[in-house]
Amino acid sequence: MISLKATFIIALMANLASSEQQVGMSLRNNSKNDKNNNKQNTDLSQSSYPSTEDTSSYSAQLLVDYLYTYGAPSITLNTHQSNPNNACIPGIRAYTEDMTTQSTTCEWYQFWCQEQSAGLHTTNVDFASQINIKDGYMHPKMDTLILRSVDGAYEYNYQRCSDGTYEHNFQWWPDSGVPSEMVPGSHIHSLDDHYEARLMRVKQSIGGLLTSLVSAARCTYADSVWQCLRNYRSDSINRIPGVSALGYQLLAEMQHQSSFMSSTDSDAVIVLKNDVNDSYRKCIISFEGSDGLADLTEFVGWNNNPTSYCGRNGVHSGVKNELWSITHDSQYASIIKPALETCHEVMCIGHSLGGSLCNLFTMCANQGKENLENGYSDESQWDDYNTLIWTKMTSDSW
């Protein structure tokens, strides 16, 4: 039988590079109410662009203000990923899930399938958001949005993070035991077919900004980021305006080259700017997700083992290696960091591996030197931190 991780590579190699071009699924707006807590839609009394969290008690300056990810694998093992003082990371982690109330039967070749009798149960989750859970890696401490299809009707479950709770059970969602399809045409990992389509049916105050931000993640896959952003509304399946409609423009771009055996890969990192007024600039940094063999090897074999990064133990080796190679690329120091230093506010956006890179990038950027592990003597950890961070723009220095 093909192993789960081997299937992960096979499915992604065949599908991820082209999944953003697939025809979108039909939308159904038949939202239901259910007394079951796992199905209940949760309201959020905040605007679509939440205000920056009060960080007056933090000893470290938060370089990344918001984190938004779509279908990102978990990356921390036995080390809690949060902002300093165990504060929630502002933003949203989103993943997709299919459920049914009907009985489920499986064909012999559907190794991911689980037969179930009638009654509400999960039939499929975004495999990337689940792939590392069984190995003990947990998701960041932040708001979590489950984008569901229940018998073809779109629903959502919003779980709000609380600073007063050390660890939330939804940091371990989706459960490692539920089915997750990875084959082309069956998985629910693509941004346009599944994330955009479902986000369009989420309450504006929760999913409004997250819907627009999809374009920042999707355009990292494009041959021309600038054209993708400019033409996003006309070219996208769901006709979503994207971040350009919010005032964001391309500020900086790097193409990081990586290779595995005879396979080469170019991964984009982009910075977008939005000059709100003459004295305040919002920025987005976005990392490209998995689209080649060199990327996919980050999740198999020894790359799935824990390591240390930026003063933290229990970090996923593959994601750490990818981020390390990006931040040690000369383009990061000459192109990306100078762009970030013009920003008063920074959001990190990513899909799939790009979301995992954002998780680790945020963890390192926000902890501050004084929050690195006490007495940590490994100089490479300080190199990780100093190579990644930048001097944040303030109103006085603008």
Coordinates of C-alpha atoms in Angstrom, one line a residue:
M1 CA 0.0 0.0 0.0
I2 CA 1.2 3.5 -0.8
S3 CA 2.2 5.4 2.3
L4 CA 0.5 8.6 3.3
K5 CA 3.6 10.7 2.7
A6 CA 4.4 9.1 -0.6
T7 CA 0.9 9.8 -1.7
F8 CA 1.3 13.4 -0.6
I9 CA 4.2 13.8 -3.0
I10 CA 2.6 12.0 -5.9
A11 CA -0.7 13.9 -5.6
L12 CA 1.0 17.3 -5.2
M13 CA 3.4 16.7 -8.0
A14 CA 0.5 16.0 -10.3
N15 CA -1.8 18.7 -9.1
L16 CA -0.5 21.6 -7.1
A17 CA 1.2 23.5 -9.9
S18 CA -2.0 23.5 -11.9
S19 CA -4.7 23.4 -9.2
E20 CA -5.1 27.2 -9.2
Q21 CA -6.3 27.0 -12.8
Q22 CA -9.1 24.4 -12.3
V23 CA -12.7 25.3 -13.0
G24 CA -14.5 26.6 -9.9
M25 CA -17.2 24.5 -8.2
S26 CA -20.8 25.7 -8.2
L27 CA -21.7 27.7 -5.1
R28 CA -24.6 26.9 -2.9
N29 CA -25.8 29.4 -0.3
N30 CA -27.9 27.1 1.9
S31 CA -26.3 28.0 5.2
K32 CA -27.8 26.0 8.1
N33 CA -28.1 26.4 11.8
D34 CA -27.3 23.4 14.0
K35 CA -27.3 22.9 17.7
N36 CA -24.2 20.8 17.5
N37 CA -21.3 22.9 18.7
N38 CA -19.0 21.7 16.0
K39 CA -21.4 23.0 13.3
Q40 CA -22.5 26.2 15.0
N41 CA -21.6 29.5 13.2
T42 CA -19.8 31.9 15.5
D43 CA -20.2 35.6 15.3
L44 CA -17.3 38.0 15.8
S45 CA -17.8 41.5 16.9
Q46 CA -15.0 43.1 14.9
S47 CA -14.5 44.8 11.6
S48 CA -13.2 43.0 8.6
Y49 CA -9.8 44.6 9.4
P50 CA -9.3 44.0 13.1
S51 CA -7.4 46.6 15.1
T52 CA -3.9 45.9 16.1
E53 CA -3.7 44.1 19.4
D54 CA -2.4 46.1 22.4
T55 CA 1.2 45.1 22.9
S56 CA 2.1 47.5 25.6
S57 CA 3.0 44.6 28.0
Y58 CA 5.3 42.9 25.5
S59 CA 9.0 43.2 25.9
A60 CA 9.5 42.5 22.2
Q61 CA 8.4 44.6 19.3
L62 CA 6.0 42.8 17.0
L63 CA 7.4 43.0 13.6
V64 CA 4.5 41.0 12.1
D65 CA 1.2 42.4 13.1
Y66 CA -1.2 39.9 11.4
L67 CA -0.9 36.3 10.2
Y68 CA -3.4 34.8 7.6
T69 CA -2.9 31.3 6.3
Y70 CA -4.9 28.9 4.1
G71 CA -4.3 25.1 4.4
A72 CA -1.0 25.5 6.1
P73 CA 0.7 22.4 7.7
S74 CA 1.5 22.6 11.4
I75 CA 5.2 23.2 12.3
T76 CA 5.8 23.2 16.0
L77 CA 6.4 20.1 18.2
N78 CA 6.5 20.5 22.0
T79 CA 6.9 24.2 21.6
H80 CA 4.0 26.6 21.8
Q81 CA 3.7 29.1 18.9
S82 CA 2.2 32.3 20.0
N83 CA 3.1 36.0 20.4
P84 CA 5.2 36.9 23.5
N85 CA 3.5 36.3 26.9
N86 CA 1.4 33.5 25.3
A87 CA -0.7 36.1 23.5
C88 CA -2.8 35.1 20.5
I89 CA -1.4 35.9 17.1
P90 CA -3.8 38.4 15.4
G91 CA -5.2 37.0 12.1
I92 CA -6.9 33.8 11.0
R93 CA -5.9 30.2 10.1
A94 CA -8.3 28.7 7.6
Y95 CA -8.8 25.2 6.4
T96 CA -11.5 23.3 4.5
E97 CA -13.6 20.4 5.5
D98 CA -16.4 18.3 3.9
M99 CA -19.1 16.6 6.0
T100 CA -22.2 14.6 5.3
T101 CA -25.2 13.2 7.1
Q102 CA -25.4 10.3 4.7
S103 CA -23.7 7.0 5.0
T104 CA -20.3 6.7 3.4
T105 CA -19.1 3.7 1.4
C106 CA -15.6 3.3 0.0
E107 CA -14.2 1.8 -3.2
W108 CA -11.2 -0.5 -2.9
Y109 CA -8.8 2.1 -4.3
Q110 CA -9.9 4.9 -1.9
F111 CA -7.3 4.3 0.8
W112 CA -8.1 7.6 2.4
C113 CA -11.8 6.8 2.8
Q114 CA -13.5 5.6 5.9
E115 CA -16.9 3.9 5.8
Q116 CA -19.5 5.4 8.1
S117 CA -23.2 4.9 8.8
A118 CA -25.7 7.7 8.4
G119 CA -25.1 10.6 10.8
L120 CA -23.0 13.8 10.7
H121 CA -19.3 12.9 10.0
T122 CA -16.3 14.2 8.2
T123 CA -15.5 12.8 4.8
N124 CA -12.6 15.0 3.7
V125 CA -10.3 17.7 5.1
D126 CA -7.5 19.7 3.5
F127 CA -4.7 17.2 3.7
A128 CA -2.0 19.9 4.0
S129 CA -3.5 21.2 7.2
Q130 CA -3.6 17.7 8.6
I131 CA -0.4 16.2 7.3
N132 CA 1.8 16.9 10.3
I133 CA -0.8 16.5 13.1
K134 CA -0.2 12.8 13.5
D135 CA 3.5 13.4 14.1
G136 CA 2.7 15.8 17.0
Y137 CA 3.1 19.1 15.3
M138 CA 0.5 21.7 16.4
H139 CA -0.9 24.9 14.8
P140 CA -0.3 28.4 16.0
K141 CA -2.3 30.0 18.8
M142 CA -4.7 32.1 16.8
D143 CA -8.3 32.4 15.5
T144 CA -9.3 29.4 13.3
L145 CA -11.9 29.3 10.6
I146 CA -13.2 25.9 9.3
L147 CA -14.7 26.3 5.9
R148 CA -17.2 23.5 5.6
S149 CA -19.4 21.9 3.0
V150 CA -22.2 19.8 4.6
D151 CA -24.1 17.8 2.1
G152 CA -23.1 20.4 -0.5
A153 CA -24.2 23.4 1.6
Y154 CA -21.5 25.8 2.7
E155 CA -21.2 26.6 6.4
Y156 CA -18.4 27.7 8.6
N157 CA -17.1 27.3 12.2
Y158 CA -15.2 30.2 13.7
Q159 CA -13.1 29.5 16.8
R160 CA -11.8 32.6 18.5
C161 CA -8.5 32.6 20.3
S162 CA -8.2 33.7 23.9
D163 CA -5.0 35.1 25.6
G164 CA -6.2 33.6 28.9
T165 CA -6.2 30.0 27.6
Y166 CA -2.7 28.5 27.3
E167 CA -3.6 26.1 24.5
H168 CA -6.8 25.7 22.5
N169 CA -8.0 22.3 21.3
F170 CA -8.6 23.7 17.8
Q171 CA -4.8 24.1 17.5
W172 CA -4.9 20.4 16.9
W173 CA -7.6 20.5 14.2
P174 CA -8.2 18.9 11.8
D175 CA -8.0 15.6 13.7
S176 CA -5.4 13.3 12.4
G177 CA -7.9 10.4 12.3
V178 CA -10.4 11.9 9.8
P179 CA -10.2 11.2 6.0
S180 CA -8.2 13.5 3.8
E181 CA -8.1 13.1 0.0
M182 CA -5.0 14.0 -1.8
V183 CA -5.6 12.9 -5.4
P184 CA -6.2 15.4 -8.2
G185 CA -9.9 16.2 -8.5
S186 CA -10.7 15.0 -5.0
H187 CA -8.7 17.1 -2.6
I188 CA -10.0 20.4 -1.2
H189 CA -6.7 22.3 -1.1
S190 CA -6.9 24.7 -4.0
L191 CA -7.4 28.4 -3.3
D192 CA -9.9 29.2 -6.1
D193 CA -12.0 26.1 -6.2
H194 CA -12.4 25.7 -2.5
Y195 CA -11.1 28.5 -0.3
E196 CA -12.4 31.5 -2.3
A197 CA -15.7 29.8 -3.1
R198 CA -16.3 29.0 0.6
L199 CA -15.1 32.3 2.0
M200 CA -17.6 34.1 -0.2
R201 CA -20.3 32.6 2.0
V202 CA -18.7 33.6 5.4
K203 CA -20.0 36.6 7.3
Q204 CA -18.2 39.8 6.0
S205 CA -16.8 40.7 9.5
I206 CA -15.0 37.4 9.7
G207 CA -14.2 36.4 6.2
G208 CA -14.2 39.7 4.3
L209 CA -10.5 40.5 4.5
L210 CA -9.5 36.9 4.4
T211 CA -11.3 36.6 1.0
S212 CA -9.5 39.5 -0.5
L213 CA -6.1 38.3 0.8
V214 CA -6.4 35.0 -1.1
S215 CA -5.0 37.0 -4.1
A216 CA -1.8 37.8 -2.3
A217 CA -1.2 34.1 -1.8
R218 CA -2.3 33.0 -5.2
C219 CA -0.3 35.6 -7.1
T220 CA 2.9 34.2 -5.7
Y221 CA 2.4 31.2 -8.1
A222 CA 2.0 33.5 -11.1
D223 CA 4.6 34.0 -13.8
S224 CA 4.0 37.8 -13.4
V225 CA 3.0 38.8 -9.9
W226 CA 2.2 42.4 -11.1
Q227 CA -0.1 41.3 -13.8
C228 CA -1.8 38.7 -11.6
L229 CA -2.6 41.4 -8.9
R230 CA -3.7 43.9 -11.5
N231 CA -6.0 41.6 -13.4
Y232 CA -7.1 39.4 -10.5
R233 CA -10.8 40.3 -10.6
S234 CA -11.2 39.6 -14.4
D235 CA -8.9 36.5 -14.4
S236 CA -10.1 34.7 -11.2
I237 CA -12.8 32.1 -11.3
N238 CA -14.9 33.8 -8.6
R239 CA -14.4 37.4 -9.8
I240 CA -13.0 38.6 -6.5
P241 CA -11.3 42.0 -6.6
G242 CA -8.3 40.9 -4.6
V243 CA -5.9 43.1 -2.6
S244 CA -5.4 45.6 -5.4
A245 CA -8.9 46.8 -4.7
L246 CA -7.8 47.5 -1.2
G247 CA -5.0 49.7 -2.4
Y248 CA -2.1 47.3 -2.4
Q249 CA 0.6 47.4 -5.0
L250 CA 3.7 45.4 -5.6
L251 CA 6.7 46.8 -3.7
A252 CA 9.4 44.1 -3.9
E253 CA 9.8 40.6 -5.2
M254 CA 12.5 37.9 -5.0
Q255 CA 12.7 34.5 -6.7
H256 CA 14.5 32.0 -4.5
Q257 CA 16.1 29.1 -6.5
S258 CA 16.2 25.7 -4.9
S259 CA 16.9 22.2 -6.3
F260 CA 16.4 18.5 -5.5
M261 CA 18.3 16.0 -7.6
S262 CA 17.6 17.0 -11.2
S263 CA 14.6 19.1 -10.3
T264 CA 14.9 22.9 -9.9
D265 CA 12.4 25.3 -8.4
S266 CA 11.9 29.0 -8.1
D267 CA 9.9 30.2 -5.1
A268 CA 8.5 33.8 -5.0
V269 CA 8.5 36.0 -1.9
I270 CA 6.7 39.3 -2.5
V271 CA 6.0 42.5 -0.5
L272 CA 3.0 44.6 -1.3
K273 CA 2.4 48.2 0.0
N274 CA -0.7 50.2 0.7
D275 CA 0.0 53.9 1.5
V276 CA -3.0 54.6 3.6
N277 CA -1.9 58.3 3.9
D278 CA 1.2 60.3 3.8
S279 CA 2.4 59.0 7.1
Y280 CA 1.3 55.4 7.3
R281 CA 2.1 52.3 5.1
K282 CA 0.5 48.9 5.4
C283 CA 2.4 46.0 3.9
I284 CA 1.9 42.3 3.0
I285 CA 4.7 39.8 2.8
S286 CA 3.6 36.5 1.1
F287 CA 5.5 33.3 0.5
E288 CA 4.8 31.0 -2.4
G289 CA 3.4 27.5 -1.6
S290 CA 4.5 24.1 -2.8
D291 CA 4.7 23.8 -6.6
G292 CA 7.6 21.5 -7.3
L293 CA 9.6 18.4 -6.1
A294 CA 12.2 20.5 -4.3
D295 CA 9.3 22.0 -2.1
L296 CA 7.6 18.7 -1.6
T297 CA 10.6 17.0 -0.2
E298 CA 10.4 19.4 2.8
F299 CA 7.6 17.2 4.2
V300 CA 9.1 13.7 3.9
G301 CA 11.8 11.6 5.5
W302 CA 14.3 13.3 7.8
N303 CA 12.8 16.7 6.8
N304 CA 9.8 15.8 9.0
N305 CA 12.0 15.5 12.1
P306 CA 12.1 18.3 14.7
T307 CA 15.0 20.7 14.9
S308 CA 15.8 24.1 16.4
Y309 CA 15.3 27.5 14.8
C310 CA 15.6 31.1 16.0
G311 CA 16.0 29.9 19.6
R312 CA 13.1 27.5 19.6
N313 CA 13.2 23.7 19.7
G314 CA 10.7 21.3 18.1
V315 CA 10.5 23.1 14.8
H316 CA 9.6 21.2 11.6
S317 CA 13.0 20.6 9.8
G318 CA 11.7 20.9 6.3
V319 CA 9.9 24.2 6.8
K320 CA 12.9 25.5 8.8
N321 CA 15.3 24.6 6.0
E322 CA 13.1 26.3 3.4
L323 CA 12.8 29.5 5.4
W324 CA 16.5 29.5 6.4
S325 CA 17.5 29.2 2.7
I326 CA 15.2 32.1 1.8
T327 CA 16.4 34.5 4.5
H328 CA 20.0 33.6 3.7
D329 CA 19.5 34.3 0.0
S330 CA 21.2 37.6 -0.8
Q331 CA 18.0 38.8 -2.4
Y332 CA 16.3 38.8 1.0
A333 CA 18.8 41.2 2.5
S334 CA 19.0 43.4 -0.6
I335 CA 15.3 43.4 -1.7
I336 CA 12.9 42.1 0.9
K337 CA 14.3 43.6 4.1
P338 CA 14.7 47.1 2.8
A339 CA 11.0 47.0 1.6
L340 CA 9.8 45.8 5.0
E341 CA 11.7 48.6 6.7
T342 CA 9.4 51.1 5.0
C343 CA 6.3 49.5 6.6
H344 CA 4.4 50.6 9.7
E345 CA 2.3 47.5 9.7
V346 CA 3.0 44.0 8.3
M347 CA 0.8 41.1 7.4
C348 CA 2.1 37.6 6.5
I349 CA 0.0 35.7 4.0
G350 CA 0.5 32.1 2.7
H351 CA -1.1 29.0 1.3
S352 CA 0.1 25.5 1.9
L353 CA 3.9 25.5 2.4
G354 CA 3.7 29.3 2.1
G355 CA 1.4 29.4 5.1
S356 CA 3.9 27.2 7.1
L357 CA 6.7 29.6 6.1
C358 CA 4.6 32.5 7.4
N359 CA 4.0 30.7 10.7
L360 CA 7.7 30.2 11.3
F361 CA 8.6 33.7 9.9
T362 CA 6.1 35.3 12.4
M363 CA 7.3 33.1 15.3
C364 CA 10.9 34.3 14.8
A365 CA 10.2 37.9 13.9
N366 CA 7.9 38.6 16.9
Q367 CA 9.8 37.0 19.8
G368 CA 12.7 39.5 20.2
K369 CA 16.2 38.8 21.3
E370 CA 15.2 38.9 25.0
N371 CA 12.6 36.2 24.4
L372 CA 15.1 33.7 22.9
E373 CA 15.6 30.7 25.1
N374 CA 17.6 31.8 28.2
G375 CA 21.2 30.8 28.1
Y376 CA 21.0 29.4 24.5
S377 CA 24.6 29.2 23.4
D378 CA 24.1 28.1 19.8
E379 CA 25.3 31.0 17.7
S380 CA 23.4 29.8 14.7
Q381 CA 20.1 30.6 16.5
W382 CA 21.2 34.2 16.8
D383 CA 22.1 34.2 13.2
D384 CA 18.6 32.9 12.3
Y385 CA 17.1 35.8 14.2
N386 CA 19.4 38.6 13.0
T387 CA 19.2 37.5 9.4
L388 CA 15.4 37.5 9.4
I389 CA 14.5 40.6 11.3
W390 CA 14.3 44.2 10.1
T391 CA 14.0 47.7 11.7
K392 CA 10.3 48.5 11.8
M393 CA 9.1 51.9 10.5
T394 CA 7.5 54.2 13.1
S395 CA 5.6 57.4 12.7
D396 CA 8.5 59.3 13.9
S397 CA 10.9 57.8 11.4
W398 CA 8.6 58.0 8.4

